[in-house]
PDB file of C-alpha atoms and ligand atoms in Angstrom:
ATOM      1  CA  UNK A   1       9.893 -16.095 161.461  1.00  0.00           C
ATOM      2  CA  UNK A   2      11.172 -19.650 160.934  1.00  0.00           C
ATOM      3  CA  UNK A   3      14.908 -19.497 159.551  1.00  0.00           C
ATOM      4  CA  UNK A   4      14.511 -20.367 156.140  1.00  0.00           C
ATOM      5  CA  UNK A   5      17.982 -19.775 154.929  1.00  0.00           C
ATOM      6  CA  UNK A   6      21.427 -21.171 155.970  1.00  0.00           C
ATOM      7  CA  UNK A   7      23.847 -18.832 157.899  1.00  0.00           C
ATOM      8  CA  UNK A   8      27.569 -18.650 157.275  1.00  0.00           C
ATOM      9  CA  UNK A   9      30.044 -17.281 159.371  1.00  0.00           C
ATOM     10  CA  UNK A  10      33.646 -16.451 159.633  1.00  0.00           C
ATOM     11  CA  UNK A  11      34.462 -19.888 160.839  1.00  0.00           C
ATOM     12  CA  UNK A  12      32.812 -21.632 157.895  1.00  0.00           C
ATOM     13  CA  UNK A  13      34.615 -24.224 156.129  1.00  0.00           C
ATOM     14  CA  UNK A  14      36.239 -22.567 152.906  1.00  0.00           C
ATOM     15  CA  UNK A  15      34.243 -25.208 150.932  1.00  0.00           C
ATOM     16  CA  UNK A  16      30.969 -24.871 152.944  1.00  0.00           C
ATOM     17  CA  UNK A  17      29.037 -24.096 149.650  1.00  0.00           C
ATOM     18  CA  UNK A  18      30.755 -26.571 147.676  1.00  0.00           C
ATOM     19  CA  UNK A  19      29.395 -29.288 150.054  1.00  0.00           C
ATOM     20  CA  UNK A  20      25.959 -27.574 150.320  1.00  0.00           C
ATOM     21  CA  UNK A  21      23.021 -29.515 148.829  1.00  0.00           C
ATOM     22  CA  UNK A  22      20.615 -27.190 146.894  1.00  0.00           C
ATOM     23  CA  UNK A  23      17.829 -29.633 147.757  1.00  0.00           C
ATOM     24  CA  UNK A  24      17.739 -28.500 151.410  1.00  0.00           C
ATOM     25  CA  UNK A  25      14.382 -26.729 152.697  1.00  0.00           C
ATOM     26  CA  UNK A  26      15.551 -25.315 155.987  1.00  0.00           C
ATOM     27  CA  UNK A  27      12.750 -24.126 158.245  1.00  0.00           C
ATOM     28  CA  UNK A  28      10.032 -25.746 156.145  1.00  0.00           C
ATOM     29  CA  UNK A  29       8.665 -29.150 156.623  1.00  0.00           C
ATOM     30  CA  UNK A  30       5.839 -29.230 153.856  1.00  0.00           C
ATOM     31  CA  UNK A  31       6.313 -29.730 150.264  1.00  0.00           C
ATOM     32  CA  UNK A  32       5.480 -27.851 146.927  1.00  0.00           C
ATOM     33  CA  UNK A  33       1.809 -27.393 147.458  1.00  0.00           C
ATOM     34  CA  UNK A  34       2.051 -26.004 151.059  1.00  0.00           C
ATOM     35  CA  UNK A  35       4.840 -23.637 149.837  1.00  0.00           C
ATOM     36  CA  UNK A  36       2.883 -22.325 146.899  1.00  0.00           C
ATOM     37  CA  UNK A  37      -0.122 -21.783 149.117  1.00  0.00           C
ATOM     38  CA  UNK A  38       2.103 -19.908 151.758  1.00  0.00           C
ATOM     39  CA  UNK A  39       3.959 -18.033 148.870  1.00  0.00           C
ATOM     40  CA  UNK A  40       0.559 -16.926 147.542  1.00  0.00           C
ATOM     41  CA  UNK A  41      -0.545 -15.491 150.904  1.00  0.00           C
ATOM     42  CA  UNK A  42       2.765 -13.836 151.231  1.00  0.00           C
ATOM     43  CA  UNK A  43       2.539 -12.092 147.877  1.00  0.00           C
ATOM     44  CA  UNK A  44      -0.712 -10.751 148.746  1.00  0.00           C
ATOM     45  CA  UNK A  45       0.637  -9.174 151.825  1.00  0.00           C
ATOM     46  CA  UNK A  46       3.675  -7.991 149.761  1.00  0.00           C
ATOM     47  CA  UNK A  47       1.373  -6.265 147.286  1.00  0.00           C
ATOM     48  CA  UNK A  48      -0.343  -4.371 150.099  1.00  0.00           C
ATOM     49  CA  UNK A  49       3.030  -3.439 151.847  1.00  0.00           C
ATOM     50  CA  UNK A  50       4.578  -2.214 148.630  1.00  0.00           C
ATOM     51  CA  UNK A  51       1.391  -0.196 147.923  1.00  0.00           C
ATOM     52  CA  UNK A  52       1.947   1.721 151.385  1.00  0.00           C
ATOM     53  CA  UNK A  53       5.745   1.889 150.842  1.00  0.00           C
ATOM     54  CA  UNK A  54       5.320   3.802 147.627  1.00  0.00           C
ATOM     55  CA  UNK A  55       2.492   5.999 149.125  1.00  0.00           C
ATOM     56  CA  UNK A  56       4.685   6.852 152.335  1.00  0.00           C
ATOM     57  CA  UNK A  57       7.769   7.747 150.206  1.00  0.00           C
ATOM     58  CA  UNK A  58       9.941   7.425 153.386  1.00  0.00           C
ATOM     59  CA  UNK A  59      11.819   3.906 153.070  1.00  0.00           C
ATOM     60  CA  UNK A  60      13.487   2.331 150.312  1.00  0.00           C
ATOM     61  CA  UNK A  61      14.392  -1.285 149.901  1.00  0.00           C
ATOM     62  CA  UNK A  62      17.399  -2.864 147.954  1.00  0.00           C
ATOM     63  CA  UNK A  63      17.100  -6.522 147.255  1.00  0.00           C
ATOM     64  CA  UNK A  64      20.410  -7.915 145.953  1.00  0.00           C
ATOM     65  CA  UNK A  65      20.307 -11.193 143.926  1.00  0.00           C
ATOM     66  CA  UNK A  66      23.482 -13.318 143.270  1.00  0.00           C
ATOM     67  CA  UNK A  67      23.542 -16.889 141.991  1.00  0.00           C
ATOM     68  CA  UNK A  68      25.583 -18.984 139.608  1.00  0.00           C
ATOM     69  CA  UNK A  69      24.309 -18.983 135.905  1.00  0.00           C
ATOM     70  CA  UNK A  70      20.736 -20.805 135.847  1.00  0.00           C
ATOM     71  CA  UNK A  71      20.475 -20.360 139.382  1.00  0.00           C
ATOM     72  CA  UNK A  72      17.018 -18.874 139.132  1.00  0.00           C
ATOM     73  CA  UNK A  73      17.519 -15.102 139.510  1.00  0.00           C
ATOM     74  CA  UNK A  74      15.109 -14.277 136.653  1.00  0.00           C
ATOM     75  CA  UNK A  75      12.465 -16.762 137.780  1.00  0.00           C
ATOM     76  CA  UNK A  76      12.723 -15.478 141.293  1.00  0.00           C
ATOM     77  CA  UNK A  77      12.069 -12.004 140.281  1.00  0.00           C
ATOM     78  CA  UNK A  78       9.114 -12.920 138.157  1.00  0.00           C
ATOM     79  CA  UNK A  79       7.494 -15.173 140.907  1.00  0.00           C
ATOM     80  CA  UNK A  80       8.163 -13.158 144.025  1.00  0.00           C
ATOM     81  CA  UNK A  81       7.253  -9.811 142.508  1.00  0.00           C
ATOM     82  CA  UNK A  82       4.174 -10.987 140.339  1.00  0.00           C
ATOM     83  CA  UNK A  83       1.249  -8.714 140.877  1.00  0.00           C
ATOM     84  CA  UNK A  84       3.148  -6.131 142.515  1.00  0.00           C
ATOM     85  CA  UNK A  85       2.649  -2.432 141.139  1.00  0.00           C
ATOM     86  CA  UNK A  86       5.383  -1.985 138.642  1.00  0.00           C
ATOM     87  CA  UNK A  87       5.344   1.819 139.188  1.00  0.00           C
ATOM     88  CA  UNK A  88       7.397   1.197 142.635  1.00  0.00           C
ATOM     89  CA  UNK A  89       9.455  -1.937 141.742  1.00  0.00           C
ATOM     90  CA  UNK A  90      12.395  -1.591 139.475  1.00  0.00           C
ATOM     91  CA  UNK A  91      14.960  -4.197 138.410  1.00  0.00           C
ATOM     92  CA  UNK A  92      18.427  -3.463 137.617  1.00  0.00           C
ATOM     93  CA  UNK A  93      20.607  -5.810 135.618  1.00  0.00           C
ATOM     94  CA  UNK A  94      24.515  -5.820 135.667  1.00  0.00           C
ATOM     95  CA  UNK A  95      25.962  -7.238 132.839  1.00  0.00           C
ATOM     96  CA  UNK A  96      29.763  -7.318 131.987  1.00  0.00           C
ATOM     97  CA  UNK A  97      30.802  -3.540 132.335  1.00  0.00           C
ATOM     98  CA  UNK A  98      31.076  -1.323 129.210  1.00  0.00           C
ATOM     99  CA  UNK A  99      34.136   0.520 128.305  1.00  0.00           C
ATOM    100  CA  UNK A 100      32.758   3.747 129.896  1.00  0.00           C
ATOM    101  CA  UNK A 101      32.112   1.617 133.157  1.00  0.00           C
ATOM    102  CA  UNK A 102      35.290   0.164 133.008  1.00  0.00           C
ATOM    103  CA  UNK A 103      37.031   3.430 132.993  1.00  0.00           C
ATOM    104  CA  UNK A 104      35.597   4.208 136.370  1.00  0.00           C
ATOM    105  CA  UNK A 105      35.497   2.748 139.674  1.00  0.00           C
ATOM    106  CA  UNK A 106      33.303  -0.295 139.920  1.00  0.00           C
ATOM    107  CA  UNK A 107      30.637   1.225 142.103  1.00  0.00           C
ATOM    108  CA  UNK A 108      29.873   4.139 139.714  1.00  0.00           C
ATOM    109  CA  UNK A 109      27.529   2.057 137.710  1.00  0.00           C
ATOM    110  CA  UNK A 110      25.715   0.627 140.795  1.00  0.00           C
ATOM    111  CA  UNK A 111      25.277   3.810 143.002  1.00  0.00           C
ATOM    112  CA  UNK A 112      22.917   5.655 140.585  1.00  0.00           C
ATOM    113  CA  UNK A 113      20.682   2.416 140.404  1.00  0.00           C
ATOM    114  CA  UNK A 114      19.930   2.260 144.140  1.00  0.00           C
ATOM    115  CA  UNK A 115      16.218   2.613 145.053  1.00  0.00           C
ATOM    116  CA  UNK A 116      14.708   6.243 145.613  1.00  0.00           C
ATOM    117  CA  UNK A 117      12.403   6.681 148.827  1.00  0.00           C
ATOM    118  CA  UNK A 118       9.291   4.539 148.170  1.00  0.00           C
ATOM    119  CA  UNK A 119      10.874   2.154 145.742  1.00  0.00           C
ATOM    120  CA  UNK A 120      11.910  -1.417 145.985  1.00  0.00           C
ATOM    121  CA  UNK A 121      15.013  -2.122 143.331  1.00  0.00           C
ATOM    122  CA  UNK A 122      15.951  -5.622 142.567  1.00  0.00           C
ATOM    123  CA  UNK A 123      19.688  -6.143 141.556  1.00  0.00           C
ATOM    124  CA  UNK A 124      19.903  -8.795 139.177  1.00  0.00           C
ATOM    125  CA  UNK A 125      23.540  -9.435 139.563  1.00  0.00           C
ATOM    126  CA  UNK A 126      25.294  -6.316 141.531  1.00  0.00           C
ATOM    127  CA  UNK A 127      28.362  -4.966 142.957  1.00  0.00           C
ATOM    128  CA  UNK A 128      29.323  -8.424 144.211  1.00  0.00           C
ATOM    129  CA  UNK A 129      30.325  -9.321 140.561  1.00  0.00           C
ATOM    130  CA  UNK A 130      33.499  -7.352 141.405  1.00  0.00           C
ATOM    131  CA  UNK A 131      34.551 -10.099 143.819  1.00  0.00           C
ATOM    132  CA  UNK A 132      33.194 -13.114 142.112  1.00  0.00           C
ATOM    133  CA  UNK A 133      33.461 -13.249 138.342  1.00  0.00           C
ATOM    134  CA  UNK A 134      36.219 -10.592 138.550  1.00  0.00           C
ATOM    135  CA  UNK A 135      38.144 -12.723 141.128  1.00  0.00           C
ATOM    136  CA  UNK A 136      37.423 -16.256 139.599  1.00  0.00           C
ATOM    137  CA  UNK A 137      38.580 -14.894 135.924  1.00  0.00           C
ATOM    138  CA  UNK A 138      41.470 -12.735 137.518  1.00  0.00           C
ATOM    139  CA  UNK A 139      40.273  -9.856 135.669  1.00  0.00           C
ATOM    140  CA  UNK A 140      42.171  -7.504 138.523  1.00  0.00           C
ATOM    141  CA  UNK A 141      44.837  -8.498 140.583  1.00  0.00           C
ATOM    142  CA  UNK A 142      44.076 -10.285 144.249  1.00  0.00           C
ATOM    143  CA  UNK A 143      45.295  -7.129 145.887  1.00  0.00           C
ATOM    144  CA  UNK A 144      42.675  -5.063 144.252  1.00  0.00           C
ATOM    145  CA  UNK A 145      39.614  -7.321 144.793  1.00  0.00           C
ATOM    146  CA  UNK A 146      40.517  -8.130 148.395  1.00  0.00           C
ATOM    147  CA  UNK A 147      40.185  -4.381 149.303  1.00  0.00           C
ATOM    148  CA  UNK A 148      36.774  -4.366 147.950  1.00  0.00           C
ATOM    149  CA  UNK A 149      35.073  -6.261 150.644  1.00  0.00           C
ATOM    150  CA  UNK A 150      35.688  -3.264 153.023  1.00  0.00           C
ATOM    151  CA  UNK A 151      34.347  -0.864 150.142  1.00  0.00           C
ATOM    152  CA  UNK A 152      31.271  -3.116 149.895  1.00  0.00           C
ATOM    153  CA  UNK A 153      30.716  -2.969 153.611  1.00  0.00           C
ATOM    154  CA  UNK A 154      31.102   0.649 154.031  1.00  0.00           C
ATOM    155  CA  UNK A 155      28.991   1.524 150.720  1.00  0.00           C
ATOM    156  CA  UNK A 156      26.089  -0.663 152.022  1.00  0.00           C
ATOM    157  CA  UNK A 157      26.273   0.954 155.604  1.00  0.00           C
ATOM    158  CA  UNK A 158      26.091   4.260 153.948  1.00  0.00           C
ATOM    159  CA  UNK A 159      22.866   3.547 152.081  1.00  0.00           C
ATOM    160  CA  UNK A 160      21.320   1.900 155.242  1.00  0.00           C
ATOM    161  CA  UNK A 161      22.336   5.027 157.366  1.00  0.00           C
ATOM    162  CA  UNK A 162      20.472   7.217 154.751  1.00  0.00           C
ATOM    163  CA  UNK A 163      17.199   5.347 154.930  1.00  0.00           C
ATOM    164  CA  UNK A 164      17.727   2.040 152.684  1.00  0.00           C
ATOM    165  CA  UNK A 165      16.831  -1.449 153.840  1.00  0.00           C
ATOM    166  CA  UNK A 166      19.090  -4.089 152.215  1.00  0.00           C
ATOM    167  CA  UNK A 167      18.390  -7.788 151.654  1.00  0.00           C
ATOM    168  CA  UNK A 168      21.111  -9.864 149.885  1.00  0.00           C
ATOM    169  CA  UNK A 169      20.162 -13.365 148.672  1.00  0.00           C
ATOM    170  CA  UNK A 170      22.550 -15.945 147.259  1.00  0.00           C
ATOM    171  CA  UNK A 171      20.376 -18.434 145.589  1.00  0.00           C
ATOM    172  CA  UNK A 172      22.404 -21.672 145.845  1.00  0.00           C
ATOM    173  CA  UNK A 173      22.128 -24.669 143.429  1.00  0.00           C
ATOM    174  CA  UNK A 174      24.531 -27.360 143.131  1.00  0.00           C
ATOM    175  CA  UNK A 175      26.722 -28.438 140.289  1.00  0.00           C
ATOM    176  CA  UNK A 176      24.536 -31.151 139.165  1.00  0.00           C
ATOM    177  CA  UNK A 177      21.316 -29.091 139.136  1.00  0.00           C
ATOM    178  CA  UNK A 178      23.162 -26.484 136.931  1.00  0.00           C
ATOM    179  CA  UNK A 179      24.198 -29.452 134.673  1.00  0.00           C
ATOM    180  CA  UNK A 180      20.479 -30.250 134.257  1.00  0.00           C
ATOM    181  CA  UNK A 181      19.289 -26.804 133.837  1.00  0.00           C
ATOM    182  CA  UNK A 182      21.969 -25.954 131.321  1.00  0.00           C
ATOM    183  CA  UNK A 183      21.098 -29.292 129.200  1.00  0.00           C
ATOM    184  CA  UNK A 184      17.321 -27.901 129.333  1.00  0.00           C
ATOM    185  CA  UNK A 185      18.435 -24.844 127.699  1.00  0.00           C
ATOM    186  CA  UNK A 186      19.736 -26.935 124.835  1.00  0.00           C
ATOM    187  CA  UNK A 187      16.987 -29.441 124.760  1.00  0.00           C
ATOM    188  CA  UNK A 188      13.969 -26.907 124.864  1.00  0.00           C
ATOM    189  CA  UNK A 189      13.537 -24.783 122.044  1.00  0.00           C
ATOM    190  CA  UNK A 190      11.861 -22.179 124.098  1.00  0.00           C
ATOM    191  CA  UNK A 191      15.060 -21.929 126.172  1.00  0.00           C
ATOM    192  CA  UNK A 192      17.667 -21.895 123.458  1.00  0.00           C
ATOM    193  CA  UNK A 193      18.003 -18.259 123.723  1.00  0.00           C
ATOM    194  CA  UNK A 194      19.134 -18.509 127.231  1.00  0.00           C
ATOM    195  CA  UNK A 195      21.870 -20.580 126.592  1.00  0.00           C
ATOM    196  CA  UNK A 196      25.524 -18.980 126.735  1.00  0.00           C
ATOM    197  CA  UNK A 197      28.645 -20.897 126.079  1.00  0.00           C
ATOM    198  CA  UNK A 198      30.354 -18.534 128.313  1.00  0.00           C
ATOM    199  CA  UNK A 199      28.252 -20.413 131.170  1.00  0.00           C
ATOM    200  CA  UNK A 200      30.213 -23.642 130.254  1.00  0.00           C
ATOM    201  CA  UNK A 201      33.569 -21.938 130.642  1.00  0.00           C
ATOM    202  CA  UNK A 202      32.578 -20.451 134.024  1.00  0.00           C
ATOM    203  CA  UNK A 203      31.116 -23.997 135.163  1.00  0.00           C
ATOM    204  CA  UNK A 204      34.625 -25.376 134.903  1.00  0.00           C
ATOM    205  CA  UNK A 205      35.627 -22.972 137.770  1.00  0.00           C
ATOM    206  CA  UNK A 206      32.642 -24.344 140.061  1.00  0.00           C
ATOM    207  CA  UNK A 207      34.975 -24.744 143.049  1.00  0.00           C
ATOM    208  CA  UNK A 208      36.542 -21.321 142.793  1.00  0.00           C
ATOM    209  CA  UNK A 209      33.173 -19.775 142.477  1.00  0.00           C
ATOM    210  CA  UNK A 210      31.937 -21.464 145.550  1.00  0.00           C
ATOM    211  CA  UNK A 211      34.833 -20.298 147.574  1.00  0.00           C
ATOM    212  CA  UNK A 212      34.409 -16.778 146.179  1.00  0.00           C
ATOM    213  CA  UNK A 213      30.856 -16.756 147.117  1.00  0.00           C
ATOM    214  CA  UNK A 214      31.521 -18.119 150.558  1.00  0.00           C
ATOM    215  CA  UNK A 215      34.212 -15.399 151.175  1.00  0.00           C
ATOM    216  CA  UNK A 216      31.791 -12.657 149.729  1.00  0.00           C
ATOM    217  CA  UNK A 217      29.075 -13.475 152.070  1.00  0.00           C
ATOM    218  CA  UNK A 218      31.209 -13.901 155.009  1.00  0.00           C
ATOM    219  CA  UNK A 219      33.257 -10.809 154.572  1.00  0.00           C
ATOM    220  CA  UNK A 220      30.236  -8.523 153.890  1.00  0.00           C
ATOM    221  CA  UNK A 221      27.398 -10.106 155.914  1.00  0.00           C
ATOM    222  CA  UNK A 222      26.300  -7.245 158.418  1.00  0.00           C
ATOM    223  CA  UNK A 223      23.542  -6.710 160.815  1.00  0.00           C
ATOM    224  CA  UNK A 224      22.082  -3.993 158.696  1.00  0.00           C
ATOM    225  CA  UNK A 225      22.956  -5.559 155.185  1.00  0.00           C
ATOM    226  CA  UNK A 226      22.526  -9.291 155.812  1.00  0.00           C
ATOM    227  CA  UNK A 227      23.012 -12.284 153.280  1.00  0.00           C
ATOM    228  CA  UNK A 228      20.527 -14.953 153.113  1.00  0.00           C
ATOM    229  CA  UNK A 229      21.877 -18.204 151.750  1.00  0.00           C
ATOM    230  CA  UNK A 230      18.640 -19.913 149.957  1.00  0.00           C
ATOM    231  CA  UNK A 231      18.969 -23.484 148.735  1.00  0.00           C
ATOM    232  CA  UNK A 232      17.476 -23.108 145.264  1.00  0.00           C
ATOM    233  CA  UNK A 233      17.107 -26.437 143.599  1.00  0.00           C
ATOM    234  CA  UNK A 234      13.528 -26.362 144.462  1.00  0.00           C
ATOM    235  CA  UNK A 235      12.148 -23.340 142.936  1.00  0.00           C
ATOM    236  CA  UNK A 236       9.121 -23.289 145.243  1.00  0.00           C
ATOM    237  CA  UNK A 237      11.194 -23.333 148.313  1.00  0.00           C
ATOM    238  CA  UNK A 238      13.378 -20.522 146.839  1.00  0.00           C
ATOM    239  CA  UNK A 239      10.305 -18.185 146.077  1.00  0.00           C
ATOM    240  CA  UNK A 240       8.802 -19.011 149.520  1.00  0.00           C
ATOM    241  CA  UNK A 241      11.860 -18.283 151.377  1.00  0.00           C
ATOM    242  CA  UNK A 242      12.529 -14.904 149.681  1.00  0.00           C
ATOM    243  CA  UNK A 243       8.768 -13.959 150.196  1.00  0.00           C
ATOM    244  CA  UNK A 244       9.052 -14.642 153.686  1.00  0.00           C
ATOM    245  CA  UNK A 245      12.309 -12.679 154.299  1.00  0.00           C
ATOM    246  CA  UNK A 246      11.102  -9.763 152.021  1.00  0.00           C
ATOM    247  CA  UNK A 247       7.676  -9.530 153.752  1.00  0.00           C
ATOM    248  CA  UNK A 248       9.080  -9.765 157.174  1.00  0.00           C
ATOM    249  CA  UNK A 249      11.536  -6.712 156.466  1.00  0.00           C
ATOM    250  CA  UNK A 250       8.668  -4.811 155.017  1.00  0.00           C
ATOM    251  CA  UNK A 251       6.452  -5.680 158.076  1.00  0.00           C
ATOM    252  CA  UNK A 252       9.074  -4.192 160.278  1.00  0.00           C
ATOM    253  CA  UNK A 253       9.360  -0.871 158.145  1.00  0.00           C
ATOM    254  CA  UNK A 254       5.475  -0.854 158.680  1.00  0.00           C
ATOM    255  CA  UNK A 255       4.808   1.697 155.941  1.00  0.00           C
ATOM    256  CA  UNK A 256       1.499   3.777 156.354  1.00  0.00           C
ATOM    257  CA  UNK A 257      -0.650   5.659 154.028  1.00  0.00           C
ATOM    258  CA  UNK A 258       0.345   9.415 154.698  1.00  0.00           C
ATOM    259  CA  UNK A 259      -2.336  11.279 156.480  1.00  0.00           C
ATOM    260  CA  UNK A 260      -3.922  13.964 154.377  1.00  0.00           C
ATOM    261  CA  UNK A 261      -2.769  17.722 155.395  1.00  0.00           C
ATOM    262  CA  UNK A 262      -6.559  18.777 155.035  1.00  0.00           C
ATOM    263  CA  UNK A 263      -9.845  17.630 156.257  1.00  0.00           C
ATOM    264  CA  UNK A 264     -11.344  15.387 153.347  1.00  0.00           C
ATOM    265  CA  UNK A 265     -14.871  15.754 154.883  1.00  0.00           C
ATOM    266  CA  UNK A 266     -14.491  19.619 154.565  1.00  0.00           C
ATOM    267  CA  UNK A 267     -14.075  19.668 150.999  1.00  0.00           C
ATOM    268  CA  UNK A 268     -16.892  19.028 148.406  1.00  0.00           C
ATOM    269  CA  UNK A 269     -16.233  18.137 144.972  1.00  0.00           C
ATOM    270  CA  UNK A 270     -18.838  19.711 142.675  1.00  0.00           C
TER     271      UNK A 270
HETATM  272  P1  AMP B   1      23.384 -12.746 132.491  1.00  0.00           P
HETATM  273  O1  AMP B   1      23.043 -12.442 133.785  1.00  0.00           O
HETATM  274  O2  AMP B   1      23.056 -14.089 132.108  1.00  0.00           O
HETATM  275  O3  AMP B   1      22.911 -11.692 131.349  1.00  0.00           O
HETATM  276  O4  AMP B   1      24.930 -12.467 132.155  1.00  0.00           O
HETATM  277  C1  AMP B   1      25.609 -11.339 132.563  1.00  0.00           C
HETATM  278  C2  AMP B   1      27.168 -11.534 132.558  1.00  0.00           C
HETATM  279  O5  AMP B   1      27.714 -10.395 132.940  1.00  0.00           O
HETATM  280  C3  AMP B   1      27.575 -12.985 133.518  1.00  0.00           C
HETATM  281  O6  AMP B   1      28.550 -13.628 132.959  1.00  0.00           O
HETATM  282  C4  AMP B   1      28.349 -12.022 134.452  1.00  0.00           C
HETATM  283  O7  AMP B   1      29.262 -12.671 135.160  1.00  0.00           O
HETATM  284  C5  AMP B   1      28.968 -10.741 133.907  1.00  0.00           C
HETATM  285  N1  AMP B   1      29.116  -9.678 134.674  1.00  0.00           N
HETATM  286  C6  AMP B   1      28.344  -9.003 135.504  1.00  0.00           C
HETATM  287  N2  AMP B   1      29.157  -8.036 136.124  1.00  0.00           N
HETATM  288  C7  AMP B   1      30.447  -8.260 135.800  1.00  0.00           C
HETATM  289  C8  AMP B   1      31.541  -7.240 136.090  1.00  0.00           C
HETATM  290  N3  AMP B   1      31.602  -6.459 137.107  1.00  0.00           N
HETATM  291  N4  AMP B   1      32.674  -7.891 135.586  1.00  0.00           N
HETATM  292  C9  AMP B   1      32.809  -8.801 134.713  1.00  0.00           C
HETATM  293  N5  AMP B   1      31.660  -9.451 134.193  1.00  0.00           N
HETATM  294  C10 AMP B   1      30.420  -9.358 134.995  1.00  0.00           C
HETATM  295 MG1   MG B   2      23.186 -15.940 131.401  1.00  0.00          MG
END
């Protein structure tokens, strides 16, 4: 598989994401048409793999999606998973925690949404908000969120040890792209409902967010729970890259239809 993502490591510049253009298309030389054709084929393969994953009931897949506001999480879910049997694919959205959720540890609301065997679950935002929005807005003291990287590593390692495959995507748009996408939410009536003034407030903290994402990725990237930084200004590249990575992970799991415990030829339906 050509590496269609950007890798960060512990030595990465604190402002590596601030400097990263969302226009990049790593590992891909073609344009929109070629990407869309490749994505179409990958989606066909995904549909077959998911069918077998669901039938086999042995493995589960957790896809974590994080991005800045307008980063394309909703669009990516729609495009990557269109045509997949909804019976085995669930999306969990994580919004600002409720009073009940805030009264408990931050993983409480997350854990019971993880995929059962045979399922694919997509987290639209996730436990990572607790080291992103929470850090940038100082919703808890630094000494509290700093400890969370270790919790996140251990939590995910436990899920992996118990049979879950984890893929974590950070969809990276740059500040200029976000400006255009927010403006489009004001200009296009069909997009007005998506406009949230809160996003303008958060946008003022762009630099702090880029640092928070960088630290979260670097601190919690593990062999068994990797992060993929996907430049996402170009939606066709974003979808192609996600499909490539998800399909490759499912190919490795190689799910199979279970063999019947009976001889189908020996049974007659009358
Ligand atoms: P949206 O995804 O546009 O529906 O917005 C959901 C909002 O919930 C975003 O502004 C997130 O930053 C916020 N959010 C999600 N998780 C948390 C959290 N753990 N603490 C505070 N805010 C959160
Ligand atoms: Mg929003």
